[in-house]
Amino acid sequence: MKNHLVRTHRSAENFPREEHLAWRIAEVAADPVAVVPEVEEMIVNRIIDNAAVAAASLTRGPVSTARAQALTHPYTPGATVFGAEGRFSPEWAAWANGVAVRELDFHDTFLAAEYSHPGDNIPSILAVAQHTGRDGRDLIRGLATGYEIQVDLVRSICLHEHKIDHVAHLGPSAAAGIGTLLGLDVETIYQAIGQALHTTTATRQSRKGEISSWKAYAPAFAGKMAVEAVDRALRGEGAPSPIWEGEDGVIAWLLGGPGKEYSVPLPGPGEPKRGILDTYTKQHSAEYQSQAPIDLARRLRDRVGDLSQIASIVLHTSHHTHVVIGTGSGDPQKFDPAASRETLDHSVMYIFAVALQDGTWHHERSYAPERARRPDTIALWNKISTAEDPEWTRRYHSNDPNEKAFGARAEVTLKSGEVIVDELAVADAHPLGARPFAREQYIAKFRTLAEGVIEPAEQDRFLAVVQRAGELSADDLSELTFTVSPDVLARAPRAPKGLF
C-alpha cells in the first residue's frame, strides 16, 4: 500500500491531474491485477449476505416503494430486481436492490476514521454487470475494487466529524468498481469518480433525530448516481476537478478545510485488492456498534438475575458509539417508545435493554411497536446510559486489527449496591470473536432470513449459482437474484402512485 497525501490546492497552483486523488483511485481501478482466492471467497459470502437481508426486507414499505419505482423502468438488456420477474434499467435496479439491502441495517460493515457498509457497492456493480453482459470474473474484479476503494477512503477520511453522511465515500467507490468491471481507461474512471462524489455529498441529518426511511435510501441513491456518472463519463462528459483538493472542493468546504491534510492508502501497481478482508458482517439486525453490546447483554443475563433489581447501567464505550447511538447524541428520540425502527436501531440503550430481557435479537420482533412499549422495557431502557472511555475510543481507532474494538464495558449497579461488571471488545461474529462468520454461517443467515419469503427450491438454486459466481457466463449472471411468489409480494404495503 502507498499513502497519498491529500490537501486543498489553490486554483493558481501547479497541481497535475495525475496527482489528484480521483486519478490515483482511477489508476487502482484500471489496474488488471488478479483477485486472490480468499478475496473471491469473501465476495461470494457478501453476495449471499446481501441477498439474505434483501429477502428479509422485501415486504417492508421503503423496499416496496423503491421496487415499484424500478418496475416502471423495464429495459433490455437491463438488470434484475430482487423479488421481481423481468429486467429493468440498471440504475433503477441498483436503486431498488440497494434499498432492499440497506433497509434492515443488517449487512456488512467497516469502521475506521469513518464508518461504512461496503456491501452497498454490490447492487450497482452487479446491475451494470448484468446490463452490459459481463461475466462472473468481471463481476468479482469490479466488486474487489469497490470494496478496496471504500475501505481505503474510510480508513483515512472522516466525514461524520463534519456532519457529512458516509455515503460520500460510496459514490466514488461504486464508480471505481464499475470502471474495473467494464475495463475502462483511467481518464473515464477519473471523470466518473468526480461526478459520483460531487452528486452524493449530503449532511448527516439522515441519521440524526427522527430517522426516516431515507437512511435506507441514501446508499441506494449513491449507487444510482454512480451508475449515471459512469454513463455520462462514457459519453465524454467531465466532472468538477480536482473534486477533493480544489479550492472550492470537498476538503476545503465540506471536510477539514484548506489547512487539513489526509493520508489515503491505496494499492500500488500490481498489488492485490484485499480491502474486503478487513470488513465484517452482522449477526444481529442493528447498528454495528450494537453488535458486541447485544452479545454482552446476552452473556450478562444469568449474572444479573432479577432484572427488576437493576438501579442503573452504564456502558463505557468509544466516543463514536457514545455520540452516535448513545446518550452522548442528546437525542430524546432514542428513549421514545413510539420512535421509528430506524431510530430504535440507533439507540444502544433500547437495544441493550431488549437483549438483556430477551436473551436474543430478532430483526422484526425486537423492533415491534408492542415490544418497544412494554412498561418493564421502558423502565429498564431509561436506566441505561453511555459514557465515553478514552481507552475504548483509542481501540476503536486503532490500526492494529488485533486491538481494534467496537464494544463496551457494562457496569450494572443493583438496588442492593452490588456492581456487576463485564466487557466485550468485538461481537461474537467478528473474525476475532467467539463464533466468526464463515461460508456456513452466511448460508445459515440466508436460510433464516429467506424462510417464509423465498421458496426452498429457489433458495437452493440461488445458493448453487452464487457459490460459483466467478465461473458464471454473462447469461448466467442474471441468475444472481431471487424471485418470490405473488402472495409474498402481496404482503407489502401499497404506496400511493408517484410520477412514474
XYZ file of C-alpha atoms in Angstrom:
500
model
C 0.000 0.000 0.000
C 1.159 3.520 -0.744
C -0.035 6.528 1.240
C -1.107 9.571 -0.784
C -1.147 12.946 0.937
C -4.294 14.856 0.014
C -4.952 18.531 0.752
C -6.595 21.595 -0.757
C -4.736 23.318 -3.618
C -5.377 26.875 -4.786
C -6.550 27.181 -8.366
C -3.355 29.071 -9.255
C -1.122 26.222 -8.053
C 0.523 23.776 -10.420
C -1.315 20.617 -9.441
C -1.063 17.968 -12.181
C -4.113 15.806 -12.788
C -2.011 12.692 -12.210
C -1.649 13.752 -8.567
C -5.387 14.159 -7.931
C -6.842 11.600 -5.519
C -9.560 10.774 -8.050
C -6.862 9.985 -10.637
C -4.938 7.826 -8.164
C -8.138 5.888 -7.416
C -8.860 5.546 -11.136
C -5.384 4.082 -11.639
C -6.130 1.455 -8.978
C -9.457 0.670 -10.655
C -7.837 0.316 -14.080
C -5.077 -1.995 -12.797
C -5.793 -5.511 -14.215
C -4.382 -7.256 -11.132
C -5.915 -10.675 -10.417
C -8.268 -11.234 -7.482
C -6.731 -13.553 -4.888
C -8.776 -16.642 -3.860
C -9.510 -15.515 -0.291
C -10.911 -12.223 -1.582
C -13.104 -14.020 -4.109
C -14.344 -16.328 -1.339
C -15.347 -13.349 0.785
C -17.003 -11.561 -2.140
C -19.247 -14.599 -2.635
C -20.043 -14.569 1.094
C -21.130 -10.946 0.845
C -23.326 -11.520 -2.218
C -25.080 -14.196 -0.143
C -25.286 -11.806 2.821
C -26.851 -9.061 0.707
C -29.442 -11.441 -0.701
C -30.283 -12.644 2.809
C -31.059 -9.209 4.185
C -32.849 -8.218 0.971
C -35.163 -11.215 1.390
C -35.959 -10.244 4.978
C -36.814 -6.680 3.955
C -38.668 -7.449 0.732
C -42.153 -6.620 2.002
C -41.216 -3.569 4.058
C -42.603 -0.224 2.934
C -39.444 1.565 1.736
C -38.311 -1.517 -0.199
C -41.731 -1.945 -1.781
C -41.744 1.700 -2.839
C -38.264 1.512 -4.373
C -39.181 -1.696 -6.191
C -42.368 -0.098 -7.531
C -40.300 2.771 -8.919
C -37.861 0.382 -10.590
C -40.589 -1.737 -12.151
C -41.800 1.280 -14.117
C -38.451 1.293 -15.958
C -38.298 -2.023 -17.864
C -35.293 -2.264 -20.147
C -33.492 -4.638 -22.486
C -30.974 -5.990 -21.704
C -31.308 -4.388 -18.253
C -30.714 -5.862 -14.790
C -32.680 -7.915 -12.268
C -34.570 -6.710 -9.201
C -34.963 -8.845 -6.071
C -38.381 -10.487 -5.968
C -39.414 -9.386 -9.469
C -39.605 -11.029 -12.878
C -38.034 -9.299 -15.874
C -35.191 -6.865 -16.471
C -35.031 -3.182 -15.676
C -32.867 -0.158 -16.360
C -29.621 -0.736 -14.448
C -29.639 2.467 -12.421
C -33.171 1.711 -11.218
C -32.309 -1.929 -10.475
C -29.355 -0.673 -8.430
C -31.742 1.684 -6.636
C -34.343 -0.949 -5.749
C -31.818 -3.590 -4.719
C -29.765 -1.034 -2.802
C -32.774 -0.115 -0.660
C -33.603 -3.789 -0.070
C -30.044 -4.495 1.050
C -29.828 -1.462 3.338
C -33.308 -1.305 4.875
C -32.656 -3.548 7.870
C -29.117 -2.303 8.604
C -28.086 -5.961 8.673
C -25.237 -6.483 6.182
C -21.512 -5.869 6.314
C -19.612 -3.024 7.944
C -16.211 -1.379 8.109
C -15.347 1.163 10.795
C -12.212 3.291 10.895
C -11.829 7.074 10.511
C -15.337 6.895 9.023
C -17.912 4.110 9.106
C -19.482 2.343 6.174
C -21.394 -0.605 4.783
C -19.178 -1.740 1.894
C -21.785 -4.254 0.704
C -23.678 -1.208 -0.583
C -21.284 -1.391 -3.564
C -22.717 -4.704 -4.743
C -26.156 -3.655 -6.118
C -24.860 -1.031 -8.551
C -21.858 -3.026 -9.772
C -23.948 -6.185 -10.219
C -26.688 -4.263 -12.060
C -24.200 -2.838 -14.555
C -22.589 -6.269 -14.972
C -25.947 -7.844 -15.860
C -26.920 -4.976 -18.156
C -23.642 -4.915 -20.091
C -23.243 -8.666 -20.494
C -20.165 -9.071 -18.316
C -19.312 -12.441 -16.818
C -18.677 -13.606 -13.275
C -14.941 -12.975 -13.438
C -15.564 -9.343 -14.407
C -18.063 -9.021 -11.568
C -15.608 -10.367 -8.992
C -12.935 -7.931 -10.188
C -15.350 -4.984 -10.046
C -16.513 -5.856 -6.545
C -12.937 -6.248 -5.307
C -12.281 -2.679 -6.453
C -15.493 -1.306 -4.958
C -14.635 -2.789 -1.566
C -10.993 -1.714 -1.770
C -11.709 1.933 -2.532
C -14.484 2.107 0.051
C -12.221 0.676 2.747
C -9.275 2.924 1.816
C -11.377 6.098 1.937
C -12.997 5.032 5.210
C -9.588 4.350 6.748
C -8.382 7.860 6.073
C -11.100 10.498 5.622
C -13.579 11.191 8.437
C -16.890 12.532 7.173
C -19.089 12.448 10.269
C -16.772 14.850 12.096
C -18.013 17.467 9.632
C -21.615 16.168 9.616
C -21.329 14.726 6.113
C -23.107 11.421 5.522
C -20.879 8.382 4.998
C -22.303 7.600 1.545
C -19.984 10.330 0.218
C -17.357 7.556 0.118
C -19.754 5.161 -1.630
C -20.351 7.146 -4.825
C -16.628 7.141 -5.724
C -16.057 3.501 -4.718
C -19.028 2.244 -6.742
C -17.968 4.311 -9.764
C -14.441 2.896 -9.473
C -15.806 -0.645 -9.179
C -17.952 -0.184 -12.285
C -14.873 1.146 -14.065
C -12.967 -2.041 -13.225
C -15.933 -4.198 -14.215
C -16.100 -2.576 -17.654
C -12.338 -2.354 -18.175
C -12.468 1.411 -18.643
C -9.442 3.647 -19.077
C -8.110 5.851 -16.283
C -9.447 9.090 -17.784
C -13.033 7.827 -17.987
C -12.970 6.364 -14.476
C -11.463 9.612 -13.151
C -14.351 11.665 -14.553
C -16.935 9.188 -13.233
C -15.419 9.260 -9.728
C -15.527 13.060 -9.661
C -19.142 13.179 -10.777
C -20.162 10.462 -8.332
C -18.585 12.261 -5.375
C -19.994 15.632 -6.396
C -23.560 14.314 -6.548
C -23.532 12.190 -3.364
C -22.371 14.554 -0.617
C -25.109 15.320 1.892
C -25.469 16.100 5.585
C -25.809 13.530 8.365
C -29.292 14.685 9.291
C -30.473 11.446 7.674
C -29.012 9.675 10.750
C -29.896 12.218 13.411
C -33.018 12.933 15.457
C -36.115 11.286 13.982
C -34.536 8.902 11.494
C -36.698 8.232 8.449
C -36.657 5.719 5.609
C -34.096 7.892 3.817
C -31.410 6.121 5.869
C -32.042 3.083 3.651
C -32.413 5.152 0.501
C -29.200 7.178 0.891
C -26.732 4.448 -0.173
C -29.064 3.285 -2.938
C -29.114 6.857 -4.224
C -25.292 6.922 -4.169
C -25.185 3.681 -6.153
C -27.696 5.004 -8.660
C -25.657 8.198 -9.037
C -22.511 6.124 -9.629
C -24.187 4.260 -12.485
C -25.331 7.518 -14.047
C -21.894 9.102 -13.534
C -20.219 6.270 -15.442
C -22.790 6.598 -18.220
C -22.051 10.320 -18.602
C -18.294 9.779 -18.435
C -18.552 7.165 -21.187
C -20.297 9.799 -23.294
C -17.344 12.136 -22.807
C -18.772 14.366 -20.068
C -16.405 15.626 -17.379
C -16.528 16.264 -13.649
C -15.595 19.156 -11.349
C -11.889 18.781 -10.664
C -9.919 18.450 -8.582
C -13.008 17.260 -6.747
C -11.410 16.585 -3.353
C -8.496 19.038 -3.477
C -9.943 22.025 -5.335
C -10.045 25.499 -3.826
C -13.824 25.149 -3.604
C -13.735 21.364 -3.381
C -14.872 18.784 -0.861
C -11.938 19.097 1.553
C -11.976 22.899 1.548
C -15.664 23.383 2.295
C -17.193 20.096 3.460
C -14.360 18.461 5.401
C -11.292 19.705 7.279
C -10.729 22.913 5.325
C -7.697 24.295 3.445
C -5.305 23.519 6.295
C -6.233 19.834 6.593
C -4.131 17.037 5.095
C -5.317 13.448 4.716
C -3.164 10.381 4.098
C -5.056 7.933 1.892
C -3.639 4.397 1.446
C -4.115 2.787 -1.966
C -2.705 -0.409 -3.511
C 0.324 0.060 -5.715
C 0.528 -1.207 -9.320
C 0.081 -4.970 -9.412
C -0.846 -5.155 -5.723
C -3.950 -7.292 -4.994
C -7.040 -5.534 -3.699
C -7.593 -7.097 -0.273
C -9.750 -4.463 1.450
C -12.808 -6.700 1.784
C -10.876 -8.973 4.155
C -10.825 -6.216 6.769
C -14.625 -5.875 6.764
C -17.155 -7.873 8.812
C -20.842 -8.657 8.730
C -23.597 -8.584 11.334
C -25.198 -11.415 13.201
C -27.836 -9.033 14.567
C -30.020 -6.521 12.755
C -28.746 -3.386 14.478
C -26.141 -0.639 14.123
C -22.709 -2.292 14.118
C -21.596 -0.712 17.392
C -24.545 -2.549 18.951
C -23.319 -5.998 17.881
C -20.917 -6.555 20.770
C -23.288 -4.948 23.345
C -26.051 -7.353 22.248
C -23.746 -10.315 22.808
C -22.577 -8.780 26.089
C -26.167 -8.332 27.302
C -26.966 -11.938 26.491
C -23.898 -13.015 28.452
C -24.848 -10.867 31.467
C -28.413 -12.137 31.886
C -27.595 -15.047 34.177
C -25.195 -12.999 36.301
C -27.732 -10.218 36.856
C -30.696 -12.487 37.563
C -33.774 -10.458 38.531
C -33.706 -7.514 36.119
C -36.166 -5.563 38.254
C -33.349 -5.162 40.806
C -31.248 -3.088 38.416
C -30.751 0.504 39.574
C -28.634 1.676 36.625
C -26.471 0.505 33.746
C -23.609 2.495 32.276
C -21.995 1.371 29.048
C -18.447 2.689 28.907
C -17.546 2.813 25.237
C -15.932 4.756 22.403
C -16.647 8.360 21.545
C -18.278 7.270 18.312
C -20.683 4.841 19.954
C -21.455 7.337 22.722
C -22.348 10.221 20.392
C -23.965 8.314 17.514
C -26.130 5.678 19.225
C -25.681 6.552 22.894
C -26.747 9.259 25.317
C -23.941 11.487 24.044
C -26.088 12.165 20.980
C -28.501 14.251 23.033
C -31.379 12.762 21.027
C -34.539 12.363 23.166
C -35.961 10.196 20.372
C -33.573 7.439 21.449
C -35.793 6.937 24.531
C -39.135 7.291 22.752
C -41.224 4.074 22.771
C -43.088 5.374 19.715
C -39.881 6.012 17.750
C -39.369 4.562 14.283
C -37.496 1.318 13.755
C -34.659 3.335 12.221
C -34.398 5.427 15.395
C -34.519 2.416 17.739
C -31.797 0.816 15.650
C -29.636 3.801 16.585
C -30.365 3.587 20.327
C -27.928 1.286 22.106
C -29.883 1.917 25.308
C -33.020 0.348 23.810
C -31.059 -2.443 22.173
C -29.187 -3.374 25.346
C -32.424 -3.389 27.366
C -34.238 -5.722 24.956
C -31.250 -8.040 24.524
C -30.867 -8.229 28.313
C -34.535 -9.080 28.768
C -34.954 -11.475 25.834
C -31.513 -13.055 25.605
C -31.743 -12.818 21.831
C -32.231 -10.348 18.995
C -34.647 -10.598 16.072
C -34.823 -8.325 13.043
C -38.604 -7.911 13.372
C -39.780 -8.938 16.859
C -37.152 -6.863 18.670
C -38.358 -3.687 16.967
C -42.105 -4.351 17.049
C -44.147 -1.421 18.432
C -45.641 -3.619 21.155
C -42.116 -4.703 22.122
C -40.835 -1.143 22.421
C -43.863 -0.080 24.502
C -43.653 -2.778 27.181
C -43.629 -0.985 30.560
C -40.830 -3.129 32.001
C -38.713 -2.460 28.897
C -39.304 1.288 29.125
C -38.334 1.252 32.798
C -35.095 -0.650 32.137
C -34.340 1.354 28.994
C -34.387 4.603 30.952
C -31.879 3.243 33.465
C -29.226 2.828 30.767
C -26.716 5.474 29.701
C -23.405 5.593 27.889
C -20.112 7.258 28.761
C -17.035 7.796 26.646
C -13.959 5.919 27.803
C -10.689 7.145 26.225
C -9.319 3.606 26.073
C -12.321 2.351 24.121
C -12.007 5.368 21.810
C -8.327 4.593 21.261
C -9.091 0.967 20.457
C -11.921 1.978 18.132
C -9.422 3.964 16.031
C -6.504 1.524 16.333
C -4.882 0.392 13.088
C -3.967 -2.926 14.673
C -6.728 -5.413 13.768
C -5.928 -7.464 16.866
C -6.563 -4.457 19.104
C -9.337 -2.648 17.258
C -12.591 -2.894 19.199
C -16.211 -1.790 18.862
C -17.548 -2.989 22.182
C -18.131 -1.690 25.674
C -17.712 -2.292 29.390
C -21.030 -2.633 31.170
C -21.334 -1.578 34.802
C -24.640 -2.835 36.206
C -25.492 -1.370 39.598
C -28.172 -3.249 41.542
C -30.504 -1.698 44.082
C -28.543 -3.544 46.757
C -25.447 -1.556 45.794
C -23.706 -4.543 44.198
C -21.972 -3.696 40.919
C -21.636 -6.318 38.176
C -19.015 -5.568 35.530
C -18.327 -7.297 32.229
C -16.967 -6.231 28.851
C -16.745 -7.457 25.277
C -14.409 -5.969 22.678
C -15.799 -7.476 19.479
C -19.014 -9.211 18.505
C -19.165 -12.995 18.535
C -19.475 -12.998 14.708
C -16.387 -10.795 14.211
C -13.307 -12.521 12.704
C -11.714 -12.328 16.184
C -14.933 -13.118 18.017
C -16.210 -16.227 19.763
C -18.061 -17.528 16.670
C -16.619 -15.942 13.494
C -18.741 -15.997 10.359
C -17.585 -18.286 7.530
C -19.474 -19.657 4.485
C -21.554 -21.945 6.694
C -22.788 -19.005 8.795
C -23.543 -16.850 5.744
C -25.639 -19.634 4.262
C -27.407 -20.169 7.591
C -28.176 -16.452 7.783
C -29.598 -16.586 4.259
C -31.746 -19.617 5.066
C -33.062 -17.997 8.246
C -33.952 -14.666 6.642
C -35.353 -16.257 3.482
C -37.735 -18.524 5.404
C -41.322 -17.706 4.529
C -40.168 -15.379 1.740
C -38.251 -17.473 -0.816
C -39.399 -20.986 -1.648
C -36.866 -23.673 -0.567
C -36.201 -24.737 -4.164
C -35.458 -21.142 -5.144
C -33.162 -20.814 -2.138
C -31.279 -23.911 -3.296
C -30.992 -22.577 -6.849
C -29.646 -19.214 -5.736
C -27.089 -20.716 -3.355
C -25.855 -23.141 -6.010
C -25.377 -20.328 -8.519
C -23.793 -17.772 -6.205
C -21.169 -20.201 -4.923
C -19.698 -20.411 -8.419
C -20.057 -16.688 -9.120
C -16.546 -16.318 -10.534
C -17.257 -19.014 -13.135
C -20.595 -17.656 -14.370
C -21.096 -16.737 -18.007
C -22.730 -13.462 -18.999
C -26.043 -15.278 -19.453
C -25.747 -16.955 -16.050
C -25.138 -13.669 -14.258
C -28.863 -12.920 -14.439
C -29.343 -15.825 -12.019
C -27.770 -13.825 -9.160
C -31.169 -12.779 -7.864
C -34.251 -14.459 -6.448
C -37.951 -14.471 -7.209
C -40.867 -14.896 -4.807
C -44.499 -15.811 -5.151
C -47.158 -13.140 -5.736
C -48.544 -13.999 -2.290
C -45.331 -12.778 -0.675
C -45.327 -9.501 -2.571
C -48.991 -9.023 -1.660
C -47.897 -8.684 1.977
C -46.061 -5.468 1.146
C -47.865 -2.169 1.820
C -49.220 -0.416 -1.247
C -47.791 3.054 -1.552
C -49.626 5.854 -3.376
C -48.702 6.226 -7.026
C -45.883 8.651 -7.775
C -44.798 10.248 -11.024
C -43.893 7.077 -12.898
